[in-house]
Amino acid sequence: MRTPTQKSRRSRAASAVLLATTLAAGVTAAGATAAAAIPAPAAVQAGTAATVQVSWPTVKSGQRGVDVATVQLLLTARGYKDTADGIFGSGTAAKVKAFQKAKHLTADGIVGANTWNKLVMTLKSGSKGAGVKALQRQLTDNGYTVTVDGVFGSGTAAKVKAFQKAKHLTANGTVDVPTWAALVRGGGKPSSGKLSDSQAAAKLKAAGITRTSSGNCTNRNNKKCTSLQDIRTRTIDGVIALKKSSHCSIVITGGTEVGHAGGTYSHWNGYKVDVARNSCVTNYIHKHSKKHHKRGDGAWVWRVTSGGKTVIDYADEYWANHWDITYY
């Protein structure tokens, strides 16, 4: 029996190494092919960094607010024209379903992550249209007030960069998937459910609501001012809903400043606003609430209840020519 030579042993070892290397290369190539076949996350598809993680709110029938208006404006920008009234009704649901069907998504009318990813669009300086209006409304709602004119100019670009910087995003002024996600999550709203004066003022301005004060000021510690500092989001949303439902001229004459009565559900704690008394507002309140009781100061309270709970009290402070409204 012949004993293998040192040379032949080296040859066989080299062959084994070559075979192992070839097999490893094949496995690596196969893995790369398989990985390439897996769809990239939405953030990656949009050309952003793979490390960026995004999340979206769920928007559906019955909801109201700026996120609903954003959906409506983006639908319009995508060719599914819808009225941007901020109310998710049957018309908006039908448009969402049509869009979802066209994009091969589950046509359930609910705007979740998959629908948001298809609905949002990349915007930058020079962009125009309903999509830009959606962006501008979101910026304003987040406290970065900008004119909602549908034109992505230098002012909008500056506000986008400021928002991106605050959210630790790439501050390049281009509205990509992570920026949209941060905007619609309401990143500018305090977790406490209260707003700064500028945030509240921006929301009211966007809804066509104004405020006045005898001192022409907004200092919370001056009773001659009308301040919105630390007002509850629920209160501001309630006033906006009043405006939309009544179609009346709404002017806020009292907010969270000193000089009002104390208590848990007080002006100072952000539950109350004073709204100028006019025939339109008064008629609407009388028609859509129930006369309930007279307060100790002589103001009749008109109440709105839901599920056995009080949700709104309208107190007619006629001597001061305003309605004192509490949103619980």
Coordinates of N, CA, C and O in Angstrom, one line a residue, residues 205-292:
K205 N -56.4 79.8 14.8 CA -56.3 80.6 13.6 C -56.6 79.8 12.4 O -57.3 80.3 11.4
A206 N -56.1 78.6 12.4 CA -56.3 77.7 11.2 C -57.8 77.4 11.1 O -58.3 77.1 9.9
A207 N -58.6 77.5 12.2 CA -60.0 77.2 12.1 C -60.8 78.5 11.9 O -62.1 78.4 11.9
G208 N -60.2 79.6 11.8 CA -60.9 80.9 11.6 C -61.4 81.5 12.9 O -62.4 82.2 12.8
I209 N -60.8 81.2 14.0 CA -61.3 81.7 15.3 C -60.3 82.7 15.8 O -59.1 82.5 15.8
T210 N -60.8 83.8 16.3 CA -60.0 84.9 16.8 C -60.1 85.1 18.3 O -61.0 84.5 19.0
R211 N -59.3 85.9 18.9 CA -59.4 86.2 20.4 C -59.1 87.7 20.6 O -58.4 88.3 19.8
T212 N -59.7 88.2 21.6 CA -59.5 89.6 21.9 C -59.3 89.8 23.4 O -59.6 88.8 24.2
S213 N -58.7 90.9 23.9 CA -58.6 91.2 25.3 C -58.6 92.7 25.5 O -58.3 93.4 24.6
S214 N -59.1 93.1 26.7 CA -59.1 94.5 26.9 C -57.7 95.1 26.9 O -57.6 96.3 26.6
G215 N -56.8 94.3 27.3 CA -55.4 94.9 27.4 C -54.6 94.6 26.1 O -53.4 94.9 26.0
N216 N -55.2 93.9 25.1 CA -54.5 93.6 23.9 C -53.2 92.9 24.2 O -52.2 93.2 23.7
C217 N -53.3 91.8 25.0 CA -52.1 91.1 25.4 C -52.4 89.6 25.7 O -53.6 89.2 25.7
T218 N -51.4 88.8 25.9 CA -51.6 87.3 26.1 C -50.9 86.8 27.4 O -50.7 85.6 27.6
N219 N -50.5 87.7 28.3 CA -49.8 87.4 29.5 C -50.8 86.7 30.5 O -51.8 87.3 30.9
R220 N -50.5 85.5 30.9 CA -51.3 84.7 31.7 C -51.5 85.3 33.1 O -52.5 85.1 33.8
N221 N -50.5 86.1 33.5 CA -50.6 86.6 34.9 C -51.1 88.0 34.9 O -51.0 88.7 36.0
N222 N -51.8 88.5 33.9 CA -52.4 89.8 33.8 C -53.9 89.5 33.4 O -54.2 89.0 32.4
K223 N -54.8 89.9 34.3 CA -56.2 89.6 34.1 C -56.8 90.4 33.0 O -57.9 90.1 32.5
K224 N -56.1 91.5 32.5 CA -56.6 92.2 31.3 C -56.3 91.5 30.0 O -56.7 92.0 28.9
C225 N -55.5 90.5 30.1 CA -55.0 89.7 28.9 C -55.9 88.5 28.6 O -56.7 88.1 29.5
T226 N -55.9 88.0 27.4 CA -56.5 86.7 27.1 C -55.4 85.7 26.7 O -54.9 85.8 25.6
S227 N -55.1 84.8 27.7 CA -54.0 83.9 27.5 C -54.6 82.5 27.2 O -55.7 82.1 27.6
L228 N -53.8 81.7 26.4 CA -54.2 80.3 26.1 C -53.1 79.4 26.6 O -53.1 78.2 26.3
Q229 N -52.2 79.9 27.4 CA -51.1 79.1 27.9 C -51.6 78.0 28.8 O -52.4 78.3 29.7
D230 N -51.2 76.8 28.6 CA -51.6 75.6 29.3 C -53.1 75.3 29.2 O -53.6 74.6 30.1
I231 N -53.7 75.7 28.2 CA -55.1 75.3 27.9 C -55.1 73.9 27.5 O -54.2 73.4 26.8
R232 N -56.2 73.1 27.8 CA -56.3 71.7 27.4 C -56.6 71.6 25.9 O -57.3 72.4 25.4
T233 N -56.0 70.6 25.3 CA -56.2 70.3 23.9 C -57.7 70.1 23.7 O -58.3 70.5 22.7
R234 N -58.3 69.4 24.6 CA -59.8 69.1 24.6 C -60.6 70.4 24.5 O -61.6 70.4 23.8
T235 N -60.2 71.4 25.2 CA -60.9 72.7 25.2 C -60.8 73.3 23.9 O -61.8 73.8 23.3
I236 N -59.6 73.4 23.3 CA -59.4 74.0 22.0 C -60.1 73.3 20.9 O -60.8 73.8 20.1
D237 N -60.0 71.9 21.0 CA -60.8 71.1 20.0 C -62.3 71.3 20.1 O -63.0 71.3 19.1
G238 N -62.7 71.5 21.3 CA -64.2 71.8 21.6 C -64.6 73.1 20.9 O -65.7 73.2 20.3
V239 N -63.8 74.1 21.1 CA -64.2 75.4 20.5 C -64.2 75.3 19.0 O -65.0 75.9 18.3
I240 N -63.2 74.6 18.4 CA -63.1 74.4 17.0 C -64.3 73.7 16.5 O -64.9 74.0 15.4
A241 N -64.7 72.7 17.2 CA -65.9 71.9 16.9 C -67.2 72.8 16.9 O -68.1 72.7 16.0
L242 N -67.3 73.7 17.9 CA -68.4 74.6 17.9 C -68.4 75.5 16.7 O -69.5 75.7 16.1
K243 N -67.3 76.0 16.3 CA -67.2 76.8 15.1 C -67.7 76.0 13.8 O -68.4 76.6 13.0
K244 N -67.2 74.8 13.7 CA -67.5 74.0 12.5 C -69.0 73.6 12.5 O -69.6 73.6 11.4
S245 N -69.5 73.3 13.7 CA -70.9 72.9 13.7 C -71.9 74.0 13.6 O -73.0 73.9 13.0
S246 N -71.6 75.2 14.2 CA -72.5 76.3 14.2 C -72.4 77.2 13.0 O -73.3 77.9 12.7
H247 N -71.2 77.3 12.4 CA -70.9 78.2 11.3 C -71.0 79.6 11.8 O -71.3 80.5 11.0
C248 N -70.8 79.8 13.1 CA -70.9 81.2 13.7 C -69.5 81.8 13.8 O -68.5 81.1 13.7
S249 N -69.5 83.1 13.9 CA -68.3 83.8 14.2 C -67.9 83.6 15.7 O -68.7 83.8 16.6
I250 N -66.7 83.0 15.9 CA -66.3 82.7 17.3 C -65.1 83.6 17.7 O -64.1 83.6 17.0
V251 N -65.3 84.3 18.7 CA -64.3 85.1 19.3 C -64.0 84.8 20.7 O -65.0 84.9 21.5
I252 N -62.8 84.4 21.1 CA -62.5 84.1 22.5 C -62.1 85.3 23.2 O -61.2 86.1 22.8
T253 N -62.8 85.6 24.3 CA -62.5 86.8 25.1 C -61.9 86.5 26.5 O -61.6 87.4 27.2
G254 N -61.8 85.2 26.8 CA -61.2 84.8 28.1 C -60.6 83.4 28.0 O -61.2 82.5 27.4
G255 N -59.4 83.3 28.6 CA -58.7 82.0 28.5 C -58.3 81.5 29.9 O -59.0 81.4 30.8
T256 N -56.9 81.3 30.0 CA -56.4 80.7 31.2 C -55.7 81.8 32.1 O -55.0 81.4 33.1
E257 N -56.0 83.0 31.8 CA -55.4 84.1 32.6 C -56.0 84.2 34.0 O -57.0 83.7 34.3
V258 N -55.3 84.9 34.9 CA -55.8 85.1 36.3 C -57.1 86.0 36.2 O -57.3 86.6 35.2
G259 N -57.8 86.0 37.4 CA -59.0 86.8 37.5 C -60.3 86.1 37.4 O -61.4 86.7 37.6
H260 N -60.3 84.8 37.0 CA -61.5 84.0 37.0 C -61.7 83.2 38.2 O -60.7 83.1 39.1
A261 N -62.8 82.6 38.4 CA -63.1 81.8 39.6 C -62.2 80.5 39.6 O -61.8 80.0 38.5
G262 N -61.8 80.0 40.8 CA -60.9 78.9 40.8 C -61.7 77.6 40.8 O -62.9 77.5 40.4
G263 N -61.0 76.5 41.1 CA -61.7 75.2 41.1 C -61.0 74.3 40.1 O -60.2 74.7 39.3
T264 N -61.4 73.0 40.2 CA -60.8 72.0 39.3 C -61.1 72.3 37.9 O -60.2 72.3 37.0
Y265 N -62.3 72.5 37.5 CA -62.7 72.8 36.1 C -62.7 74.3 35.9 O -63.8 74.9 35.5
S266 N -61.6 74.9 36.0 CA -61.5 76.4 36.0 C -60.8 76.8 34.7 O -60.2 76.0 33.9
H267 N -60.8 78.1 34.5 CA -60.1 78.8 33.4 C -58.6 78.5 33.6 O -57.9 78.1 32.6
W268 N -58.1 78.7 34.8 CA -56.7 78.5 35.0 C -56.2 77.1 34.7 O -55.1 76.9 34.2
N269 N -57.0 76.1 35.0 CA -56.6 74.7 34.7 C -56.9 74.3 33.3 O -56.7 73.1 33.0
G270 N -57.4 75.2 32.5 CA -57.5 74.9 31.0 C -58.8 74.3 30.6 O -58.9 73.9 29.4
Y271 N -59.8 74.3 31.5 CA -61.1 73.7 31.1 C -62.1 74.6 30.5 O -63.0 74.2 29.8
K272 N -61.9 75.9 30.7 CA -62.9 76.9 30.3 C -62.4 77.9 29.3 O -61.2 78.3 29.3
V273 N -63.3 78.5 28.5 CA -63.0 79.6 27.7 C -64.3 80.5 27.7 O -65.4 80.0 27.9
D274 N -64.1 81.8 27.5 CA -65.2 82.7 27.3 C -65.3 83.0 25.8 O -64.3 83.4 25.2
V275 N -66.5 82.9 25.3 CA -66.7 83.2 23.9 C -67.7 84.3 23.8 O -68.8 84.3 24.4
A276 N -67.4 85.3 22.9 CA -68.3 86.4 22.8 C -69.7 86.0 22.5 O -70.0 85.1 21.6
R277 N -70.7 86.7 23.1 CA -72.1 86.3 23.0 C -72.7 87.1 21.8 O -72.6 88.3 21.7
N278 N -73.2 86.3 20.8 CA -73.9 86.9 19.7 C -75.1 86.0 19.4 O -75.2 84.9 19.9
S279 N -76.0 86.5 18.5 CA -77.2 85.8 18.3 C -77.0 84.4 17.7 O -77.7 83.4 18.0
C280 N -76.0 84.3 16.8 CA -75.8 83.0 16.2 C -75.3 82.0 17.2 O -75.8 80.8 17.2
V281 N -74.4 82.3 18.0 CA -73.8 81.4 19.0 C -75.0 81.0 20.0 O -75.1 79.9 20.4
T282 N -75.7 82.1 20.5 CA -76.8 81.8 21.5 C -77.8 80.9 20.9 O -78.3 79.9 21.6
N283 N -78.3 81.1 19.7 CA -79.3 80.3 19.1 C -78.8 78.8 18.9 O -79.6 77.9 19.1
Y284 N -77.5 78.7 18.5 CA -77.0 77.3 18.4 C -77.0 76.6 19.7 O -77.4 75.4 19.8
I285 N -76.5 77.3 20.8 CA -76.4 76.6 22.1 C -77.8 76.2 22.6 O -78.0 75.1 23.1
H286 N -78.8 77.1 22.4 CA -80.2 76.8 22.8 C -80.8 75.6 22.1 O -81.5 74.9 22.6
K287 N -80.4 75.5 20.8 CA -80.9 74.4 20.0 C -80.2 73.1 20.2 O -80.8 72.0 20.1
H288 N -78.9 73.1 20.6 CA -78.2 71.9 20.7 C -77.8 71.5 22.1 O -76.9 70.6 22.3
S289 N -78.3 72.1 23.1 CA -78.1 71.7 24.5 C -79.4 71.9 25.3 O -80.4 72.4 24.8
K290 N -79.4 71.5 26.6 CA -80.6 71.5 27.4 C -80.4 72.5 28.6 O -79.4 72.4 29.3
K291 N -81.4 73.4 28.8 CA -81.3 74.3 29.9 C -81.4 73.5 31.2 O -82.3 72.7 31.4
H292 N -80.3 73.7 32.0 CA -80.2 72.7 33.1 C -80.4 73.3 34.5 O -81.2 72.9 35.3

